[in-house]
CSV table of C-alpha atoms and ligand atoms in Angstrom, one decimal:
chain,number,residue,atom,x,y,z
A,837,UNK,CA,-22.1,29.4,33.1
A,838,UNK,CA,-19.9,31.8,31.3
A,839,UNK,CA,-18.7,29.9,28.2
A,840,UNK,CA,-15.6,32.0,27.7
A,841,UNK,CA,-14.0,31.1,24.4
A,842,UNK,CA,-10.2,31.2,24.3
A,843,UNK,CA,-8.9,34.1,22.2
A,844,UNK,CA,-7.1,31.8,19.9
A,845,UNK,CA,-10.3,30.0,18.9
A,846,UNK,CA,-12.6,33.1,19.1
A,847,UNK,CA,-10.4,35.0,16.7
A,848,UNK,CA,-10.7,32.5,13.9
A,849,UNK,CA,-12.8,33.4,10.9
A,850,UNK,CA,-15.6,31.0,10.2
A,851,UNK,CA,-15.3,29.2,6.9
A,852,UNK,CA,-17.3,30.9,4.1
A,853,UNK,CA,-16.7,27.8,1.9
A,854,UNK,CA,-18.6,25.7,4.4
A,855,UNK,CA,-21.5,28.2,4.6
A,856,UNK,CA,-22.0,28.0,0.8
A,857,UNK,CA,-21.4,24.3,0.8
A,858,UNK,CA,-24.0,23.6,3.5
A,859,UNK,CA,-26.6,25.8,1.7
A,860,UNK,CA,-25.9,23.9,-1.5
A,861,UNK,CA,-26.3,20.6,0.3
A,862,UNK,CA,-29.5,21.7,1.9
A,863,UNK,CA,-30.9,22.7,-1.5
A,864,UNK,CA,-29.9,19.4,-3.0
A,865,UNK,CA,-31.5,17.5,-0.1
A,866,UNK,CA,-34.7,19.4,-0.8
A,867,UNK,CA,-34.6,18.0,-4.4
A,868,UNK,CA,-33.2,21.0,-6.2
A,869,UNK,CA,-30.9,20.6,-9.2
A,870,UNK,CA,-27.8,22.2,-7.8
A,871,UNK,CA,-24.5,22.2,-9.7
A,872,UNK,CA,-21.6,22.2,-7.3
A,873,UNK,CA,-18.2,23.8,-8.2
A,874,UNK,CA,-17.1,23.8,-4.6
A,875,UNK,CA,-15.3,20.5,-4.4
A,876,UNK,CA,-11.9,20.5,-3.0
A,877,UNK,CA,-11.3,16.9,-3.8
A,878,UNK,CA,-11.0,14.5,-6.8
A,879,UNK,CA,-14.2,13.0,-8.1
A,880,UNK,CA,-12.4,9.8,-8.9
A,881,UNK,CA,-12.4,6.7,-6.6
A,882,UNK,CA,-9.3,5.7,-4.7
A,883,UNK,CA,-7.4,3.1,-6.9
A,884,UNK,CA,-8.4,-0.5,-6.1
A,885,UNK,CA,-5.0,-1.8,-5.1
A,886,UNK,CA,-4.7,0.9,-2.4
A,887,UNK,CA,-8.1,0.0,-1.0
A,888,UNK,CA,-7.1,-3.7,-1.1
A,889,UNK,CA,-3.9,-3.0,0.9
A,890,UNK,CA,-5.9,-1.3,3.6
A,891,UNK,CA,-8.5,-4.0,3.7
A,892,UNK,CA,-5.8,-6.7,3.9
A,893,UNK,CA,-4.2,-4.8,6.8
A,894,UNK,CA,-7.5,-4.7,8.7
A,895,UNK,CA,-8.1,-8.4,8.0
A,896,UNK,CA,-4.6,-9.2,9.3
A,897,UNK,CA,-5.3,-7.3,12.5
A,898,UNK,CA,-3.1,-4.3,11.8
A,899,UNK,CA,-5.5,-2.1,13.8
A,900,UNK,CA,-3.4,-0.9,16.8
A,901,UNK,CA,-1.3,2.1,17.6
A,902,UNK,CA,1.8,2.6,15.4
A,903,UNK,CA,4.8,4.8,16.1
A,904,UNK,CA,3.4,8.3,16.3
A,905,UNK,CA,5.3,9.6,13.3
A,906,UNK,CA,4.3,6.6,11.1
A,907,UNK,CA,5.3,3.1,10.4
A,908,UNK,CA,9.0,2.7,9.3
A,909,UNK,CA,7.9,1.1,6.0
A,910,UNK,CA,5.8,4.1,5.0
A,911,UNK,CA,8.4,6.7,6.2
A,912,UNK,CA,11.0,4.8,4.0
A,913,UNK,CA,8.6,4.7,1.0
A,914,UNK,CA,8.1,8.5,1.4
A,915,UNK,CA,11.9,9.1,1.6
A,916,UNK,CA,12.3,6.9,-1.5
A,917,UNK,CA,9.6,9.0,-3.3
A,918,UNK,CA,11.6,12.2,-2.6
A,919,UNK,CA,14.8,10.6,-3.9
A,920,UNK,CA,13.2,9.1,-7.0
A,921,UNK,CA,11.0,12.0,-8.0
A,922,UNK,CA,12.7,15.1,-6.6
A,923,UNK,CA,16.3,14.1,-6.3
A,924,UNK,CA,16.1,14.9,-2.6
A,925,UNK,CA,17.8,12.7,0.1
A,926,UNK,CA,16.0,12.4,3.4
A,927,UNK,CA,16.5,9.9,6.2
A,928,UNK,CA,13.3,8.2,7.3
A,929,UNK,CA,13.6,10.1,10.6
A,930,UNK,CA,13.1,13.3,8.7
A,931,UNK,CA,9.7,12.2,7.4
A,932,UNK,CA,6.6,12.6,9.6
A,933,UNK,CA,3.4,11.0,8.6
A,934,UNK,CA,0.3,12.9,9.7
A,935,UNK,CA,-3.5,12.9,9.6
A,936,UNK,CA,-3.6,14.7,6.2
A,937,UNK,CA,-1.6,17.4,4.5
A,938,UNK,CA,-3.6,19.9,6.5
A,939,UNK,CA,-2.4,18.4,9.8
A,940,UNK,CA,1.1,18.4,8.4
A,941,UNK,CA,0.8,22.2,7.7
A,942,UNK,CA,-0.5,22.8,11.2
A,943,UNK,CA,2.2,20.8,12.8
A,944,UNK,CA,4.9,22.8,10.9
A,945,UNK,CA,3.4,26.1,11.9
A,946,UNK,CA,2.8,25.1,15.5
A,947,UNK,CA,6.4,23.7,15.9
A,948,UNK,CA,8.1,26.8,14.3
A,949,UNK,CA,6.0,29.9,15.0
A,950,UNK,CA,4.9,31.8,18.1
A,951,UNK,CA,3.9,35.2,19.4
A,952,UNK,CA,5.9,37.9,17.7
A,953,UNK,CA,6.7,35.9,14.6
A,954,UNK,CA,5.5,36.9,11.1
A,955,UNK,CA,4.5,34.4,8.5
A,956,UNK,CA,4.4,35.6,4.8
A,957,UNK,CA,1.5,34.2,2.8
A,958,UNK,CA,0.8,35.1,-0.8
A,959,UNK,CA,-2.9,35.6,-1.6
A,960,UNK,CA,-5.1,34.2,-3.0
A,961,UNK,CA,-4.2,31.6,-0.3
A,962,UNK,CA,-5.5,28.3,0.8
A,963,UNK,CA,-7.9,29.5,3.5
A,964,UNK,CA,-6.5,27.5,6.4
A,965,UNK,CA,-3.0,29.0,6.3
A,966,UNK,CA,-3.7,32.4,8.0
A,967,UNK,CA,-6.0,30.7,10.5
A,968,UNK,CA,-3.3,28.2,11.5
A,969,UNK,CA,-0.8,31.0,11.9
A,970,UNK,CA,-3.2,32.8,14.2
A,971,UNK,CA,-3.8,29.6,16.2
A,972,UNK,CA,0.0,29.5,16.8
A,973,UNK,CA,-0.1,33.1,18.1
A,974,UNK,CA,1.9,34.4,15.2
A,975,UNK,CA,0.9,37.1,12.6
A,976,UNK,CA,0.0,36.4,9.0
A,977,UNK,CA,1.5,38.9,6.5
A,978,UNK,CA,-0.4,38.7,3.3
A,979,UNK,CA,1.3,39.4,-0.1
A,980,UNK,CA,-1.4,40.2,-2.6
A,981,UNK,CA,-1.0,38.8,-6.1
A,982,UNK,CA,-3.4,39.2,-9.1
A,983,UNK,CA,-4.2,37.4,-12.3
A,984,UNK,CA,-1.9,39.9,-14.1
A,985,UNK,CA,1.1,38.0,-12.8
A,986,UNK,CA,-0.7,34.6,-12.9
A,987,UNK,CA,-1.0,34.9,-9.1
A,988,UNK,CA,2.7,34.6,-8.5
A,989,UNK,CA,4.7,36.7,-6.0
A,990,UNK,CA,7.9,38.2,-7.2
A,991,UNK,CA,11.2,38.2,-5.3
A,992,UNK,CA,11.0,42.0,-5.0
A,993,UNK,CA,7.6,41.7,-3.3
A,994,UNK,CA,8.9,39.0,-1.0
A,995,UNK,CA,12.0,41.0,-0.2
A,996,UNK,CA,10.0,44.0,0.8
A,997,UNK,CA,7.8,41.9,3.1
A,998,UNK,CA,10.6,40.2,5.0
A,999,UNK,CA,11.4,41.8,8.4
A,1000,UNK,CA,13.6,40.6,11.3
A,1001,UNK,CA,10.4,39.0,12.7
A,1002,UNK,CA,9.7,36.9,9.6
A,1003,UNK,CA,9.9,33.2,10.5
A,1004,UNK,CA,8.2,31.4,7.7
A,1005,UNK,CA,7.3,31.9,4.0
A,1006,UNK,CA,4.4,29.7,2.8
A,1007,UNK,CA,4.8,28.6,-0.8
A,1008,UNK,CA,2.0,26.7,-2.4
A,1009,UNK,CA,2.9,25.7,-6.0
A,1010,UNK,CA,0.7,24.3,-7.5
A,1011,UNK,CA,-1.7,26.6,-5.8
A,1012,UNK,CA,-5.1,26.0,-4.3
A,1013,UNK,CA,-7.1,28.1,-5.3
A,1014,UNK,CA,-5.4,29.6,-8.4
A,1015,UNK,CA,-3.9,26.5,-10.0
A,1016,UNK,CA,-0.8,28.5,-10.9
A,1017,UNK,CA,2.6,26.7,-11.0
A,1018,UNK,CA,5.8,28.7,-10.5
A,1019,UNK,CA,8.6,27.9,-13.0
A,1020,UNK,CA,11.8,26.4,-11.7
A,1021,UNK,CA,13.5,29.8,-12.1
A,1022,UNK,CA,10.8,31.6,-10.2
A,1023,UNK,CA,10.9,29.1,-7.4
A,1024,UNK,CA,14.7,29.3,-7.2
A,1025,UNK,CA,14.6,33.1,-7.0
A,1026,UNK,CA,12.2,32.9,-4.0
A,1027,UNK,CA,14.3,30.1,-2.4
A,1028,UNK,CA,17.5,32.0,-2.9
A,1029,UNK,CA,16.0,35.0,-1.1
A,1030,UNK,CA,14.8,32.9,1.9
A,1031,UNK,CA,18.3,31.3,2.2
A,1032,UNK,CA,19.9,34.8,2.1
A,1033,UNK,CA,17.5,36.1,4.7
A,1034,UNK,CA,17.4,32.9,6.8
A,1035,UNK,CA,13.7,32.5,6.5
A,1036,UNK,CA,12.1,29.0,6.6
A,1037,UNK,CA,9.9,27.9,3.7
A,1038,UNK,CA,6.9,25.7,4.1
A,1039,UNK,CA,6.4,24.4,0.6
A,1040,UNK,CA,3.0,22.8,0.2
A,1041,UNK,CA,3.4,20.5,-2.7
A,1042,UNK,CA,0.3,18.4,-2.4
A,1043,UNK,CA,-0.7,19.1,-6.0
A,1044,UNK,CA,2.7,18.1,-7.4
A,1045,UNK,CA,1.4,15.3,-9.6
A,1046,UNK,CA,-1.6,17.3,-11.0
A,1047,UNK,CA,0.3,19.2,-13.7
A,1048,UNK,CA,-0.8,20.3,-17.2
A,1049,UNK,CA,0.8,21.6,-20.4
A,1050,UNK,CA,4.1,19.9,-19.6
A,1051,UNK,CA,4.9,22.4,-16.8
A,1052,UNK,CA,8.2,21.5,-15.2
A,1053,UNK,CA,7.9,20.7,-11.5
A,1054,UNK,CA,10.7,21.4,-9.1
A,1055,UNK,CA,10.7,21.6,-5.4
A,1056,UNK,CA,12.3,24.6,-3.8
A,1057,UNK,CA,14.2,22.2,-1.6
A,1058,UNK,CA,16.0,20.7,-4.6
A,1059,UNK,CA,18.2,23.6,-5.7
A,1060,UNK,CA,21.0,23.2,-3.2
A,1061,UNK,CA,21.7,21.7,0.3
A,1062,UNK,CA,21.1,25.2,1.7
A,1063,UNK,CA,17.7,25.4,0.1
A,1064,UNK,CA,16.8,21.9,1.5
A,1065,UNK,CA,18.0,23.1,5.0
A,1066,UNK,CA,15.6,26.0,4.8
A,1067,UNK,CA,12.6,24.1,3.5
A,1068,UNK,CA,9.9,21.9,5.0
A,1069,UNK,CA,7.9,20.1,2.3
A,1070,UNK,CA,4.3,19.3,3.0
A,1071,UNK,CA,2.6,16.6,0.9
A,1072,UNK,CA,-0.1,14.0,1.1
A,1073,UNK,CA,-2.2,11.3,-0.5
A,1074,UNK,CA,-5.4,13.2,-0.8
A,1075,UNK,CA,-5.1,14.7,-4.3
A,1076,UNK,CA,-3.0,12.4,-6.6
A,1077,UNK,CA,-4.4,9.2,-5.1
A,1078,UNK,CA,-7.8,10.5,-4.3
A,1079,UNK,CA,-7.6,9.6,-0.6
A,1080,UNK,CA,-9.1,12.7,1.0
A,1081,UNK,CA,-11.2,10.7,3.5
A,1082,UNK,CA,-8.2,8.5,4.6
A,1083,UNK,CA,-6.6,11.5,6.4
A,1084,UNK,CA,-3.1,10.7,5.4
A,1085,UNK,CA,-0.4,13.3,4.7
A,1086,UNK,CA,3.3,13.7,5.3
A,1087,UNK,CA,6.2,16.2,5.5
A,1088,UNK,CA,9.9,16.2,5.1
A,1089,UNK,CA,11.9,18.5,7.3
A,1090,UNK,CA,15.4,19.3,8.6
A,1091,UNK,CA,16.1,16.9,11.5
A,1092,UNK,CA,15.6,19.4,14.5
A,1093,UNK,CA,12.2,20.4,13.1
A,1094,UNK,CA,11.2,16.8,12.4
A,1095,UNK,CA,12.0,16.0,16.0
A,1096,UNK,CA,9.9,18.9,17.3
A,1097,UNK,CA,7.0,17.9,15.1
A,1098,UNK,CA,7.3,14.3,16.3
A,1099,UNK,CA,6.9,15.6,19.9
A,1100,UNK,CA,3.9,17.8,19.0
A,1101,UNK,CA,2.2,15.0,17.2
A,1102,UNK,CA,3.0,12.4,19.9
A,1103,UNK,CA,1.1,14.6,22.4
A,1104,UNK,CA,-1.8,15.7,20.3
A,1105,UNK,CA,-3.0,13.1,17.8
A,1106,UNK,CA,-0.6,10.2,18.1
A,1107,UNK,CA,-0.2,8.1,14.9
A,1108,UNK,CA,-2.3,8.4,11.7
A,1109,UNK,CA,-4.7,5.5,11.2
A,1110,UNK,CA,-2.7,2.2,11.1
A,1111,UNK,CA,-4.4,0.6,8.1
A,1112,UNK,CA,-4.6,3.8,6.1
A,1113,UNK,CA,-0.8,3.9,6.4
A,1114,UNK,CA,-0.7,0.5,4.7
A,1115,UNK,CA,-2.8,2.0,1.9
A,1116,UNK,CA,-0.2,4.8,1.7
A,1117,UNK,CA,2.6,2.3,1.2
A,1118,UNK,CA,0.6,0.7,-1.6
A,1119,UNK,CA,-0.1,4.2,-3.1
A,1120,UNK,CA,3.6,5.1,-3.3
A,1121,UNK,CA,5.0,1.7,-4.3
A,1122,UNK,CA,2.2,0.4,-6.5
A,1123,UNK,CA,1.3,1.2,-10.1
A,1124,UNK,CA,0.6,4.8,-11.0
A,1125,UNK,CA,-1.4,4.2,-14.1
A,1126,UNK,CA,-4.5,6.0,-12.8
A,1127,UNK,CA,-2.7,9.3,-13.0
A,1128,UNK,CA,-2.4,9.7,-16.7
A,1129,UNK,CA,-6.0,8.8,-17.1
A,1130,UNK,CA,-7.1,11.3,-14.4
A,1131,UNK,CA,-4.9,14.0,-15.8
A,1132,UNK,CA,-6.3,13.6,-19.3
A,1133,UNK,CA,-9.8,14.0,-18.0
A,1134,UNK,CA,-8.9,17.0,-15.8
A,1135,UNK,CA,-7.1,18.6,-18.8
A,1136,UNK,CA,-10.2,18.1,-21.0
A,1137,UNK,CA,-12.4,19.7,-18.4
A,1138,UNK,CA,-10.0,22.5,-17.7
A,1139,UNK,CA,-9.8,23.5,-21.4
A,1140,UNK,CA,-13.5,23.5,-21.7
A,1141,UNK,CA,-14.1,25.5,-18.6
A,1142,UNK,CA,-11.4,28.0,-19.3
A,1143,UNK,CA,-12.7,28.7,-22.8
A,1144,UNK,CA,-16.3,28.9,-21.7
A,1145,UNK,CA,-15.5,31.3,-18.8
A,1146,UNK,CA,-13.6,33.6,-21.1
A,1147,UNK,CA,-16.5,33.6,-23.6
A,1148,UNK,CA,-18.8,35.2,-20.9
A,1149,UNK,CA,-18.9,39.0,-21.2
A,1150,UNK,CA,-17.5,40.6,-18.0
A,1151,UNK,CA,-15.5,37.5,-17.0
A,1152,UNK,CA,-11.9,36.9,-17.6
A,1153,UNK,CA,-9.9,33.9,-16.5
A,1154,UNK,CA,-6.2,32.9,-16.7
A,1155,UNK,CA,-5.6,29.3,-17.3
A,1156,UNK,CA,-4.3,27.0,-14.6
A,1157,UNK,CA,-1.2,24.9,-15.0
A,1158,UNK,CA,-1.9,22.6,-12.0
A,1159,UNK,CA,-4.3,21.3,-9.4
A,1160,UNK,CA,-8.0,21.3,-10.5
A,1161,UNK,CA,-9.2,24.9,-10.0
A,1162,UNK,CA,-9.8,28.0,-12.1
A,1163,UNK,CA,-10.3,31.5,-10.6
A,1164,UNK,CA,-12.3,33.7,-13.0
A,1165,UNK,CA,-12.1,37.4,-12.4
A,1166,UNK,CA,-15.6,38.8,-11.8
A,1167,UNK,CA,-14.7,42.4,-10.8
A,1168,UNK,CA,-16.2,43.8,-14.1
A,1169,UNK,CA,-19.7,42.6,-12.9
A,1170,UNK,CA,-19.5,45.1,-10.0
A,1171,UNK,CA,-20.5,42.4,-7.5
A,1172,UNK,CA,-18.4,41.4,-4.5
A,1173,UNK,CA,-17.6,37.7,-4.5
A,1174,UNK,CA,-19.7,36.6,-1.6
A,1175,UNK,CA,-22.7,38.5,-3.0
A,1176,UNK,CA,-22.0,37.1,-6.5
A,1177,UNK,CA,-21.9,33.5,-5.1
A,1178,UNK,CA,-25.0,33.9,-2.9
A,1179,UNK,CA,-27.0,35.3,-5.8
A,1180,UNK,CA,-25.7,32.7,-8.3
A,1181,UNK,CA,-26.7,29.9,-5.9
A,1182,UNK,CA,-30.1,31.5,-5.3
A,1183,UNK,CA,-30.9,32.3,-8.9
A,1184,UNK,CA,-29.2,29.6,-11.0
A,1185,UNK,CA,-28.5,26.9,-8.3
A,1186,UNK,CA,-24.8,26.9,-9.0
A,1187,UNK,CA,-22.4,26.7,-6.0
A,1188,UNK,CA,-19.0,28.3,-6.3
A,1189,UNK,CA,-16.6,29.5,-3.7
A,1190,UNK,CA,-16.3,33.3,-3.3
A,1191,UNK,CA,-12.7,34.6,-3.6
A,1192,UNK,CA,-13.0,36.5,-0.4
A,1193,UNK,CA,-12.5,33.2,1.4
A,1194,UNK,CA,-9.0,33.1,-0.2
A,1195,UNK,CA,-8.3,36.8,0.5
A,1196,UNK,CA,-9.2,37.8,-3.1
A,1197,UNK,CA,-12.6,39.4,-3.5
A,1198,UNK,CA,-12.3,39.9,-7.3
A,1199,UNK,CA,-12.5,36.2,-8.0
A,1200,UNK,CA,-14.4,33.0,-7.6
A,1201,UNK,CA,-13.0,29.5,-7.3
A,1202,UNK,CA,-14.4,27.0,-9.7
A,1203,UNK,CA,-13.4,23.4,-9.1
A,1204,UNK,CA,-13.3,21.1,-12.2
A,1205,UNK,CA,-13.1,18.0,-10.1
A,1206,UNK,CA,-16.6,17.2,-11.4
A,1207,UNK,CA,-17.9,15.7,-14.6
A,1208,UNK,CA,-17.7,17.6,-17.9
A,1209,UNK,CA,-21.6,17.3,-18.1
A,1210,UNK,CA,-21.8,19.1,-14.8
A,1211,UNK,CA,-19.3,21.7,-15.9
A,1212,UNK,CA,-21.2,22.4,-19.1
A,1213,UNK,CA,-24.5,22.7,-17.3
A,1214,UNK,CA,-23.1,24.9,-14.5
A,1215,UNK,CA,-21.2,27.3,-16.7
A,1216,UNK,CA,-24.2,27.7,-19.0
A,1217,UNK,CA,-26.1,28.8,-16.0
A,1218,UNK,CA,-23.2,31.1,-14.9
A,1219,UNK,CA,-23.3,32.6,-18.3
A,1220,UNK,CA,-27.0,33.3,-18.1
A,1221,UNK,CA,-26.6,34.7,-14.6
A,1222,UNK,CA,-23.8,37.2,-15.6
A,1223,UNK,CA,-25.8,38.3,-18.7
A,1224,UNK,CA,-28.8,39.0,-16.5
A,1225,UNK,CA,-26.9,41.4,-14.2
B,1958,PLP,C1,-6.1,19.5,-0.1
B,1958,PLP,C2,-5.0,20.3,0.4
B,1958,PLP,C3,-4.2,19.9,1.4
B,1958,PLP,C4,-4.3,18.7,2.3
B,1958,PLP,O1,-5.4,18.1,2.4
B,1958,PLP,P1,-5.6,16.9,3.4
B,1958,PLP,O2,-6.9,16.3,3.0
B,1958,PLP,O3,-5.5,17.3,4.8
B,1958,PLP,O4,-4.5,15.9,3.0
B,1958,PLP,C5,-3.1,20.8,1.8
B,1958,PLP,N1,-2.9,21.9,1.1
B,1958,PLP,C6,-3.7,22.3,0.1
B,1958,PLP,C7,-3.4,23.6,-0.6
B,1958,PLP,C8,-4.8,21.6,-0.3
B,1958,PLP,O5,-5.6,22.0,-1.3
């Protein structure tokens, strides 16, 4: 049998993150004392009232197919969230509930991009964006940013990258992996340019609620009706409500795009899990008092990690303003990021994600979605490792 793999699948890059992660897990299983900085998810439990709502839904038999784009109650609760928190008016029909924010991103790219289209992605990027673009047959165009600009693209950079083939610009503020947050002025300038050039924006706002230092959060869609017409907002329950395993995300799009995504979803995955959707309703309409507690804890860890990283000779690190990641610059050590991470895991049993996975070989990604005790232990080891080089 010739197991011919379709080009679209064969051309995907395998995930370096997963390679490091599975090695770390294997070492842990063998009884080794591994400190993991790889987590891309909160270390807090899903708030109880959300779990209760899903349990009650199961008990009540809410276990069947729902409309493929989500139950009306949840789509309305999401539309209300955009009105309340972002000043954005959407009809429930413009909201599509999906199996996670990742699925929402994929739906957007699949519904809007095809062969010959270019998609502009700032690096360091969330590693799935370029692979999704390739799956859609389109071409990723990477805009490199560095810690010198807090990993933000400038309008000049974006303008120079836009061609007649540009279909989509992917904006991820707050960013995974860098944790950087664009100011409202910076976002508006990028949005103005996309409106002028008639380029769609996919704005991945999943870390919206994880903000530090009083950074002002503004969606690119919210500057004018024209900005909203050029923007698809991707969001989800994974990060601010710690619901990564529930697979529940959503998007808000101009009507024609929402209709196209509805069709894609109805023929691929159908609806997201019925009782998870009831949990989603509880997440949006219930108390939000977990957030200030989580944020205070993340902020404490972030400050510690940021200071400790900068105290290590050969490492510099800009502070993050959002999400739960830091990306220390390791270029002064002379090691490439994959080599650095492999040796760090081998020698000191610390798992971090090499920046090469995010298109940025001078950096590592350190997640502080783990206890302060773990962070202290892991960064002490990192310190020892770098000094030994
Ligand atoms: C976590 C994350 C998502 C969505 O994750 P899901 O688990 O699929 O909801 C989307 N974008 C970024 C940048 C993320 O870090």
